[in-house]
Coordinates of C-alpha atoms and ligand atoms in Angstrom, one line a residue:
X1149 CA -8.6 -16.7 -17.7
X1150 CA -9.9 -13.8 -15.8
X1151 CA -8.4 -10.4 -15.0
X1152 CA -8.3 -8.5 -11.6
X1153 CA -9.1 -4.8 -11.8
X1154 CA -8.2 -2.9 -8.6
X1155 CA -9.4 0.7 -8.3
X1156 CA -8.0 2.9 -5.6
X1157 CA -9.7 5.5 -3.4
X1158 CA -9.3 8.4 -5.9
X1159 CA -10.7 6.2 -8.7
X1160 CA -14.0 5.7 -6.8
X1161 CA -14.0 9.1 -5.1
X1162 CA -17.4 10.3 -6.5
X1163 CA -20.2 9.4 -8.9
X1164 CA -18.3 10.6 -12.0
X1165 CA -15.3 8.5 -11.1
X1166 CA -17.5 5.5 -10.4
X1167 CA -19.1 5.9 -13.8
X1168 CA -15.7 5.8 -15.4
X1169 CA -14.8 2.7 -13.5
X1170 CA -18.1 1.1 -14.7
X1171 CA -17.1 1.9 -18.3
X1172 CA -13.7 0.3 -17.9
X1173 CA -15.2 -2.8 -16.2
X1174 CA -17.9 -3.0 -18.8
X1175 CA -15.3 -3.2 -21.5
X1176 CA -13.5 -6.0 -19.7
X1177 CA -16.7 -8.1 -19.2
X1178 CA -15.7 -10.7 -21.8
X1179 CA -12.7 -11.3 -19.6
X1180 CA -14.6 -12.3 -16.5
X1181 CA -13.2 -9.4 -14.3
X1182 CA -12.9 -9.5 -10.6
X1183 CA -13.2 -5.9 -9.5
X1184 CA -11.4 -5.0 -6.2
X1185 CA -12.3 -1.6 -4.8
X1186 CA -10.8 0.6 -2.1
X1187 CA -13.0 2.8 0.1
X1188 CA -14.0 6.1 -1.6
X1189 CA -11.1 8.6 -1.3
X1190 CA -10.6 10.0 2.2
X1191 CA -13.1 7.7 3.8
X1192 CA -10.6 5.4 5.6
X1193 CA -8.9 8.5 7.1
X1194 CA -12.2 9.9 8.2
X1195 CA -13.2 6.6 9.9
X1196 CA -10.0 6.5 11.8
X1197 CA -10.4 10.1 12.9
X1198 CA -14.0 9.5 13.9
X1199 CA -13.1 6.4 15.9
X1200 CA -10.3 8.2 17.8
X1201 CA -12.6 11.1 18.5
X1202 CA -15.3 8.8 19.8
X1203 CA -13.0 7.0 22.1
X1204 CA -11.7 10.3 23.4
X1205 CA -15.2 11.1 24.4
X1206 CA -15.7 13.6 21.5
X1207 CA -18.8 12.0 20.2
X1208 CA -20.0 15.1 18.4
X1209 CA -16.8 15.3 16.5
X1210 CA -17.0 11.6 15.6
X1211 CA -20.5 12.1 14.4
X1212 CA -19.5 15.0 12.2
X1213 CA -16.8 12.9 10.6
X1214 CA -19.3 10.0 10.1
X1215 CA -21.8 12.4 8.6
X1216 CA -19.3 13.6 6.1
X1217 CA -18.6 10.0 5.1
X1218 CA -22.4 9.4 4.9
X1219 CA -22.9 12.5 2.8
X1220 CA -20.1 11.5 0.4
X1221 CA -21.8 8.1 -0.2
X1222 CA -25.3 9.5 -0.5
X1223 CA -24.2 12.2 -2.9
X1224 CA -22.5 9.5 -5.0
X1225 CA -25.6 7.3 -4.9
X1226 CA -27.7 10.2 -6.1
X1227 CA -25.2 11.1 -8.8
X1228 CA -25.1 7.6 -10.1
X1229 CA -28.9 7.1 -10.1
X1230 CA -29.9 10.5 -11.4
X1231 CA -31.1 11.7 -8.1
X1232 CA -33.1 8.6 -7.3
X1233 CA -31.2 5.7 -5.9
X1234 CA -33.1 2.5 -5.5
X1235 CA -34.8 2.2 -2.1
X1236 CA -32.9 -1.0 -1.2
X1237 CA -29.6 0.8 -1.7
X1238 CA -30.6 3.8 0.4
X1239 CA -31.8 1.5 3.1
X1240 CA -28.6 -0.6 2.9
X1241 CA -26.5 2.6 3.2
X1242 CA -28.6 4.0 6.0
X1243 CA -28.4 0.8 7.9
X1244 CA -24.6 0.8 7.7
X1245 CA -24.5 4.4 9.0
X1246 CA -26.8 3.6 11.9
X1247 CA -24.6 0.8 12.9
X1248 CA -21.6 3.0 12.7
X1249 CA -23.3 5.6 14.9
X1250 CA -24.0 2.9 17.5
X1251 CA -20.4 1.7 17.4
X1252 CA -19.2 5.3 18.0
X1253 CA -21.6 5.7 20.9
X1254 CA -20.3 2.5 22.3
X1255 CA -16.7 3.7 22.0
X1256 CA -17.5 6.9 23.7
X1257 CA -19.2 5.1 26.5
X1258 CA -16.4 2.5 27.0
X1259 CA -13.5 4.8 26.3
X1260 CA -11.7 1.8 24.7
X1261 CA -10.8 1.1 21.1
X1262 CA -9.2 -2.2 20.4
X1263 CA -7.3 -2.9 17.2
X1264 CA -10.1 -5.4 16.5
X1265 CA -12.8 -2.8 16.8
X1266 CA -10.7 -0.4 14.7
X1267 CA -10.6 -3.0 11.9
X1268 CA -14.3 -3.5 12.0
X1269 CA -14.8 0.2 11.6
X1270 CA -12.1 0.7 8.9
X1271 CA -13.5 -2.1 6.9
X1272 CA -16.8 -0.3 6.5
X1273 CA -15.2 2.1 3.9
X1274 CA -14.6 -0.8 1.5
X1275 CA -18.0 -2.4 2.3
X1276 CA -19.7 0.9 1.5
X1277 CA -17.9 1.7 -1.7
X1278 CA -18.5 -1.8 -3.1
X1279 CA -22.1 -1.9 -2.0
X1280 CA -22.7 1.4 -3.8
X1281 CA -20.7 0.5 -6.9
X1282 CA -22.2 -3.0 -7.2
X1283 CA -25.7 -1.6 -7.0
X1284 CA -24.9 0.8 -9.9
X1285 CA -23.0 -1.7 -12.0
X1286 CA -25.8 -4.3 -11.6
X1287 CA -28.2 -1.8 -13.2
X1288 CA -25.9 -2.0 -16.3
X1289 CA -25.0 -5.6 -16.0
X1290 CA -27.6 -7.6 -14.0
X1291 CA -25.5 -10.8 -14.0
X1292 CA -22.8 -9.1 -12.0
X1293 CA -22.5 -9.6 -8.3
X1294 CA -21.2 -8.2 -5.0
X1295 CA -18.9 -10.5 -3.0
X1296 CA -17.8 -10.2 0.6
X1297 CA -14.0 -10.6 0.6
X1298 CA -14.0 -11.8 4.2
X1299 CA -15.4 -15.1 3.0
X1300 CA -12.1 -15.9 1.3
X1301 CA -9.4 -13.5 2.5
X1302 CA -8.3 -15.6 5.5
X1303 CA -5.7 -13.9 7.7
X1304 CA -4.1 -14.2 11.1
X1305 CA -5.4 -12.0 13.9
X1306 CA -2.9 -9.2 13.8
X1307 CA -5.5 -6.5 13.5
X1308 CA -4.4 -3.5 11.5
X1309 CA -1.6 -5.4 9.8
X1310 CA -3.0 -8.9 9.3
X1311 CA -1.0 -11.5 7.4
X1312 CA -2.9 -13.5 4.8
X1313 CA -2.9 -17.3 5.3
X1314 CA -1.8 -18.0 1.8
X1315 CA -2.8 -21.7 1.5
X1316 CA -6.3 -21.2 3.0
X1317 CA -6.9 -18.1 1.1
X1318 CA -6.1 -19.8 -2.2
X1319 CA -8.4 -22.7 -1.4
X1320 CA -11.2 -20.5 -0.3
X1321 CA -10.8 -18.2 -3.4
X1322 CA -10.9 -21.2 -5.6
X1323 CA -13.9 -22.9 -4.0
X1324 CA -16.1 -19.9 -3.2
X1325 CA -15.1 -17.0 -5.5
X1326 CA -13.8 -18.7 -8.8
X1327 CA -17.2 -20.3 -9.5
X1328 CA -18.9 -16.9 -9.5
X1329 CA -16.6 -15.5 -12.2
X1330 CA -17.4 -15.8 -15.9
X1331 CA -17.5 -13.9 -19.2
X1332 CA -20.2 -11.3 -19.3
X1333 CA -20.3 -10.6 -15.6
X1334 CA -18.2 -8.9 -13.1
X1335 CA -17.7 -9.8 -9.4
X1336 CA -17.2 -6.7 -7.2
X1337 CA -15.3 -7.2 -3.9
X1338 CA -13.3 -5.2 -1.3
X1339 CA -9.6 -4.7 -1.1
X1340 CA -7.9 -4.2 2.3
X1341 CA -10.2 -6.4 4.3
X1342 CA -10.3 -10.0 5.4
X1343 CA -11.3 -12.2 8.4
X1344 CA -9.4 -14.3 10.8
X1345 CA -10.3 -17.9 11.9
X1346 CA -12.9 -16.8 14.3
X1347 CA -14.6 -14.7 11.6
X1348 CA -13.4 -11.3 13.1
X1349 CA -12.8 -8.7 10.4
X1350 CA -9.2 -7.8 9.8
X1351 CA -7.3 -5.3 7.6
X1352 CA -4.1 -5.8 5.7
X1353 CA -2.7 -2.4 6.7
X1354 CA -3.1 1.0 5.0
X1355 CA -2.9 0.9 1.3
X1356 CA -3.5 -2.8 1.4
X1357 CA -6.0 -3.0 -1.4
X1358 CA -3.2 -3.5 -3.9
X1359 CA -2.1 -6.5 -1.9
X1360 CA -5.6 -7.9 -1.9
X1361 CA -5.7 -7.5 -5.7
X1362 CA -2.5 -9.5 -6.2
X1363 CA -3.6 -12.1 -3.6
X1364 CA -6.8 -12.6 -5.5
X1365 CA -5.0 -12.6 -8.9
X1366 CA -2.5 -15.2 -7.8
X1367 CA -5.1 -17.5 -6.2
X1368 CA -7.2 -17.3 -9.4
X1369 CA -4.3 -17.6 -11.8
X1370 CA -5.5 -14.5 -13.8
X1371 CA -4.0 -13.2 -17.0
X1372 CA -3.1 -9.8 -15.4
X1373 CA -3.5 -7.8 -12.2
X1374 CA -4.4 -4.3 -13.1
X1375 CA -3.9 -1.5 -10.5
X1376 CA -6.0 1.5 -11.6
X1377 CA -5.0 4.7 -9.9
X1378 CA -4.4 8.4 -10.4
X1379 CA -1.1 8.2 -12.3
X1380 CA 0.0 6.7 -15.6
X1381 CA 2.0 3.9 -14.0
X1382 CA 5.1 3.8 -11.8
X1383 CA 7.1 6.9 -12.5
X1384 CA 10.8 7.5 -12.3
X1385 CA 10.0 9.2 -8.9
X1386 CA 6.9 10.3 -7.2
X1387 CA 5.5 12.9 -9.6
X1388 CA 4.6 15.0 -6.6
X1389 CA 8.3 15.3 -5.6
X1390 CA 9.9 15.4 -9.1
X1391 CA 7.8 17.4 -11.5
X1392 CA 9.6 15.9 -14.5
X1393 CA 9.2 12.3 -13.5
X1394 CA 7.9 10.0 -16.3
X1395 CA 6.1 6.7 -16.3
X1396 CA 8.3 3.7 -16.8
X1397 CA 7.0 1.3 -19.5
X1398 CA 8.5 -1.9 -18.0
X1399 CA 9.7 -2.8 -14.6
X1400 CA 11.0 -6.1 -13.2
X1401 CA 9.2 -7.7 -10.2
X1402 CA 12.4 -7.0 -8.2
X1403 CA 12.6 -3.4 -9.1
X1404 CA 8.9 -2.8 -8.3
X1405 CA 9.1 -4.6 -5.0
X1406 CA 12.2 -2.5 -4.1
X1407 CA 10.6 0.7 -5.1
X1408 CA 7.4 -0.1 -3.1
X1409 CA 9.4 -1.1 -0.1
X1410 CA 11.3 2.2 -0.2
X1411 CA 8.3 4.4 -0.3
X1412 CA 6.8 4.4 -3.8
X1413 CA 3.2 4.6 -2.5
X1414 CA 1.7 3.8 -5.8
X1415 CA 2.0 0.1 -4.8
X1416 CA 1.7 -1.4 -1.4
X1417 CA 5.0 -3.1 -0.5
X1418 CA 3.6 -6.6 -0.4
X1419 CA 1.8 -6.4 -3.7
X1420 CA 4.5 -7.9 -5.8
X1421 CA 5.2 -11.1 -3.9
X1422 CA 2.0 -13.1 -4.8
X1423 CA 2.4 -11.9 -8.4
X1424 CA 6.0 -13.2 -8.5
X1425 CA 5.0 -16.6 -7.1
X1426 CA 2.3 -17.0 -9.6
X1427 CA 4.2 -15.2 -12.4
X1428 CA 1.4 -12.9 -13.2
X1429 CA 2.1 -9.5 -14.7
X1430 CA 0.9 -6.4 -12.8
X1431 CA 0.0 -3.3 -14.7
X1432 CA -0.4 0.2 -13.2
X1433 CA -2.8 2.4 -15.1
X1434 CA -4.6 5.7 -14.9
X1435 CA -8.3 5.4 -14.4
X1436 CA -9.2 8.7 -16.1
X1437 CA -6.6 8.2 -18.9
X1438 CA -7.1 4.5 -19.8
X1439 CA -5.6 5.1 -23.3
X1440 CA -2.5 6.8 -21.9
X1441 CA 0.8 5.3 -20.8
X1442 CA 1.1 2.6 -18.2
X1443 CA 3.6 0.3 -16.5
X1444 CA 3.9 -3.4 -16.9
X1445 CA 5.7 -5.2 -14.1
X1446 CA 6.9 -8.7 -14.8
X1447 CA 9.8 -11.1 -14.4
X1448 CA 12.5 -9.3 -16.2
X1449 CA 12.8 -5.7 -17.2
X1450 CA 13.9 -4.6 -20.6
X1451 CA 15.0 -1.2 -19.5
X1452 CA 18.5 -0.1 -20.6
X1453 CA 19.2 2.4 -17.9
X1454 CA 21.3 1.7 -14.9
X1455 CA 18.9 3.6 -12.7
X1456 CA 15.2 2.8 -13.1
X1457 CA 13.6 5.0 -10.5
X1458 CA 14.1 6.8 -7.2
X1459 CA 12.0 6.5 -4.1
X1460 CA 12.0 8.0 -0.6
X1461 CA 10.8 6.8 2.7
X1462 CA 10.7 8.4 6.2
X1463 CA 10.8 9.0 9.0
X1464 CA 13.3 6.4 10.0
X1465 CA 15.8 6.2 12.9
X1466 CA 19.4 5.5 12.5
X1467 CA 21.3 3.6 15.2
X1468 CA 25.0 3.8 15.2
X1469 CA 26.7 1.2 17.2
X1470 CA 30.3 1.7 18.1
X1471 CA 32.8 -0.6 19.7
X1472 CA 36.6 -0.2 19.4
X1473 CA 37.0 -3.9 19.5
X1474 CA 34.1 -4.6 17.4
X1475 CA 35.3 -6.1 14.2
X1476 CA 37.9 -8.0 16.0
X1477 CA 35.4 -9.8 18.1
X1478 CA 33.9 -13.0 16.6
X1479 CA 30.2 -12.9 16.7
X1480 CA 29.7 -9.2 17.4
X1481 CA 27.4 -8.6 14.5
X1482 CA 25.4 -11.8 15.3
X1483 CA 25.0 -10.6 18.9
X1484 CA 23.9 -7.2 17.7
X1485 CA 21.4 -8.5 15.2
X1486 CA 20.0 -10.8 17.8
X1487 CA 18.8 -7.7 19.7
X1488 CA 16.6 -6.8 16.7
X1489 CA 15.5 -10.3 15.9
X1490 CA 14.4 -11.0 19.5
X1491 CA 12.1 -7.9 19.3
X1492 CA 10.8 -8.6 15.8
X1493 CA 12.3 -5.3 14.6
X1494 CA 13.3 -5.3 11.0
X1495 CA 16.5 -3.5 10.0
X1496 CA 16.3 -1.9 6.6
X1497 CA 19.8 -0.6 5.8
X1498 CA 23.1 -1.5 7.2
X1499 CA 26.5 0.2 6.7
X1500 CA 29.6 -1.0 8.4
X1501 CA 32.8 0.9 9.1
X1502 CA 36.0 0.0 10.9
X1503 CA 34.7 0.5 14.4
X1504 CA 31.0 1.1 13.9
X1505 CA 27.9 -0.2 12.3
X1506 CA 24.9 2.0 11.4
X1507 CA 21.5 0.7 10.8
X1508 CA 18.0 2.1 10.1
X1509 CA 14.8 1.0 11.7
X1510 CA 11.2 2.1 11.2
X1511 CA 9.9 5.1 13.1
X1512 CA 7.7 2.9 15.3
X1513 CA 10.6 0.7 16.5
X1514 CA 11.0 0.4 20.3
X1515 CA 14.0 2.7 20.4
X1516 CA 14.6 2.8 24.2
X1517 CA 14.4 -0.9 24.4
X1518 CA 16.8 -1.4 21.6
X1519 CA 19.3 1.0 23.1
X1520 CA 19.0 -0.5 26.5
X1521 CA 19.7 -4.0 25.0
X1522 CA 22.8 -2.8 23.1
X1523 CA 24.4 -0.5 25.6
X1524 CA 25.8 -3.3 27.8
X1525 CA 28.2 -4.4 25.0
X1526 CA 28.6 -1.3 22.8
X1527 CA 27.9 2.4 22.5
X1528 CA 24.7 3.2 20.7
X1529 CA 23.8 6.6 19.3
X1530 CA 20.4 7.4 17.9
X1531 CA 19.6 9.9 15.1
X1532 CA 15.8 10.5 14.6
X1533 CA 13.9 12.1 11.9
X1534 CA 16.0 10.7 9.1
X1535 CA 14.8 9.5 5.7
X1536 CA 16.1 7.0 3.1
X1537 CA 16.4 7.9 -0.5
X1538 CA 16.8 4.8 -2.7
X1539 CA 18.1 4.7 -6.2
X1540 CA 16.8 1.4 -7.8
X1541 CA 17.7 -0.4 -10.9
X1542 CA 18.2 -4.0 -12.1
X1543 CA 21.3 -2.9 -13.9
X1544 CA 23.0 -1.1 -11.0
X1545 CA 25.2 -4.0 -10.1
X1546 CA 26.8 -4.2 -13.5
X1547 CA 27.1 -0.4 -14.1
X1548 CA 30.2 1.2 -12.7
X1549 CA 30.1 4.7 -11.4
X1550 CA 26.5 5.0 -10.2
X1551 CA 27.5 5.6 -6.6
X1552 CA 30.0 8.2 -7.6
X1553 CA 27.4 9.9 -9.8
X1554 CA 24.9 9.8 -7.0
X1555 CA 27.3 11.2 -4.4
X1556 CA 28.3 13.9 -6.8
X1557 CA 24.7 14.9 -7.3
X1558 CA 24.4 15.0 -3.5
X1559 CA 27.6 17.0 -3.0
X1560 CA 25.8 19.8 -1.2
X1561 CA 23.8 17.4 1.1
X1562 CA 25.0 15.9 4.3
X1563 CA 24.8 12.2 3.5
X1564 CA 24.9 10.3 6.8
X1565 CA 24.9 6.7 5.5
X1566 CA 25.3 5.0 2.1
X1567 CA 24.3 1.4 1.6
X1568 CA 24.0 -1.0 -1.3
X1569 CA 21.0 -3.3 -0.8
X1570 CA 21.7 -7.0 -0.4
X1571 CA 20.1 -7.8 -3.8
X1572 CA 22.3 -5.2 -5.4
X1573 CA 19.5 -3.3 -7.2
X1574 CA 19.2 -0.6 -4.6
X1575 CA 21.7 2.1 -3.6
X1576 CA 20.4 4.0 -0.6
X1577 CA 21.4 7.1 1.2
X1578 CA 20.2 8.4 4.6
X1579 CA 19.8 12.1 5.3
X1580 CA 18.0 14.4 7.6
X1581 CA 14.3 13.9 6.8
X1582 CA 13.8 17.6 5.9
X1583 CA 16.6 17.4 3.3
X1584 CA 15.3 14.2 1.6
X1585 CA 12.8 15.7 -0.9
X1586 CA 15.5 18.0 -2.3
X1587 CA 18.0 15.1 -2.4
X1588 CA 15.5 13.0 -4.3
X1589 CA 15.0 15.9 -6.7
X1590 CA 18.8 16.3 -7.2
X1591 CA 19.2 12.6 -7.9
X1592 CA 16.3 12.6 -10.3
X1593 CA 17.8 15.6 -12.1
X1594 CA 21.1 13.8 -12.4
X1595 CA 19.8 10.4 -13.6
X1596 CA 16.7 11.4 -15.6
X1597 CA 16.8 15.1 -16.5
X1598 CA 20.2 15.6 -18.0
X1599 CA 20.6 16.2 -21.7
X1600 CA 22.7 13.1 -22.3
Ligands
LIG1122 P1 -4.7 4.7 -4.8 O1 -5.7 5.4 -4.0 O2 -5.2 4.5 -6.2 O3 -4.3 3.4 -4.2 P2 -2.3 6.0 -4.0 O4 -2.4 7.3 -3.5 O5 -2.1 4.9 -2.9 O6 -3.5 5.6 -5.0 O7 -1.0 5.8 -4.9 C1 -0.9 6.7 -6.0 C2 0.1 7.8 -5.7 O8 1.4 7.3 -5.4 C3 0.3 8.8 -6.8 O9 -0.7 9.8 -6.8 C4 1.7 9.3 -6.5 O10 1.7 10.6 -5.8 C5 2.3 8.3 -5.5 N1 3.6 7.8 -5.9 C6 4.7 7.7 -5.1 N2 5.7 7.2 -5.8 C7 5.3 7.1 -7.1 C8 6.0 6.6 -8.3 N3 7.2 6.2 -8.3 N4 5.2 6.5 -9.4 C9 3.9 6.9 -9.4 N5 3.3 7.4 -8.3 C10 4.0 7.4 -7.2
LIG1123 N1 -8.8 2.2 2.0 C1 -7.6 1.7 2.6 C2 -6.7 2.8 2.9 O1 -7.0 4.0 2.7 C3 -6.9 0.7 1.7 C4 -6.5 1.2 0.3 O2 -7.0 2.2 -0.1 O3 -5.7 0.5 -0.3 O4 -5.6 2.6 3.4
LIG1124 MG1 -2.9 2.9 -2.7

């Protein structure tokens, strides 16, 4: 039984971090680890900026961005090999940077950047980080190998947000990747990237390496999927927003999925599903503090608290649909939701009142189109720049008084919407986006920082 070890961008940000990753992987060698890496920190953003600059005709700007990416990788290569990286590695990196430069020239010339080209560019971050790390690691463990994730991560062709083809992916992982794994060696591959049927490179969406890790883990049936990052697990809230947030020792799959869906960036929202299906625990750990605390996510949580954690997501838009005859009319809600379904827009939260229903949609939803479709049968008001703050806990449903406590904590805030999630483990409020961080802090103080 193998183990998947996924390291995020900050965990492979420079030579020192990569050495630490190598130490952790080395310790896990008896367990036949599959190592899934993100791009070196900030690389993906830089590649996006460079591509956009190139297509806007700002080739010099694009080149500067590309040079900073190249410098980061070359610095790390020198740091890892005491100033003298192997020639093949330098040549491999140089070749990838030359290709990138040619791509940017092409973009500047054509003035066109398709999602397909963007994916081919973005994927280079992971291809580079794994090339570099694998070269270094193989110097310590020659039996270890680099593997191109695109050989097995089969997706559809929705570039930028590709959906894995689960059955094919599983079969490919088992036939092409599994035989390479074994005790005493590590296989190093990329998160975030895949390929469609025609072989074109795709990406799973920003932050998608976590998802890759759990897809690999589920297909391989590993003992554990480890997400190594820059925090000691999933905290009671984003520690950047609540200074007194603490790591949670155990979370249920449902809680973790809910937190991720409602903005806890530490896990990509799709990470949990493959793990649930294969019933594989996911742990979240700090790369630089491997002996510190961490979170284990599995079937059931043993936590005793009603509220497990709080998350925040925004911006979202709120649509409030009003019709005086609304609730009297059979089929009104069905007709309303049809408007969203037809356009493939997912609705996050819903709250109904006597004559109105409010719902939230993502910031990139086609608002004008939605309003135009609803207006013939009901009034539709739109509030932009809102955010959702979600209080999550497996025991919310059987703990009375949580909504009252939440609303009391938010007494000085203008709460525009309150909604209990369909699975009853999520109590969400919607507020002005600018007020959301303070609201999250107030809720955190109420549920996690009081003396009781
Ligand atoms: P990586 O590059 O390793 O994938 P990310 O930046 O994607 O790391 O995710 C880690 C970050 O997630 C943390 O630094 C933290 O600021 C943020 N975060 C948001 N919500 C939470 C939470 N509930 N617990 C822990 N971290 C969180
Ligand atoms: N490198 C990709 C990103 O920055 C994927 C990831 O880090 O998970 O979005
Ligand atoms: Mg991440």
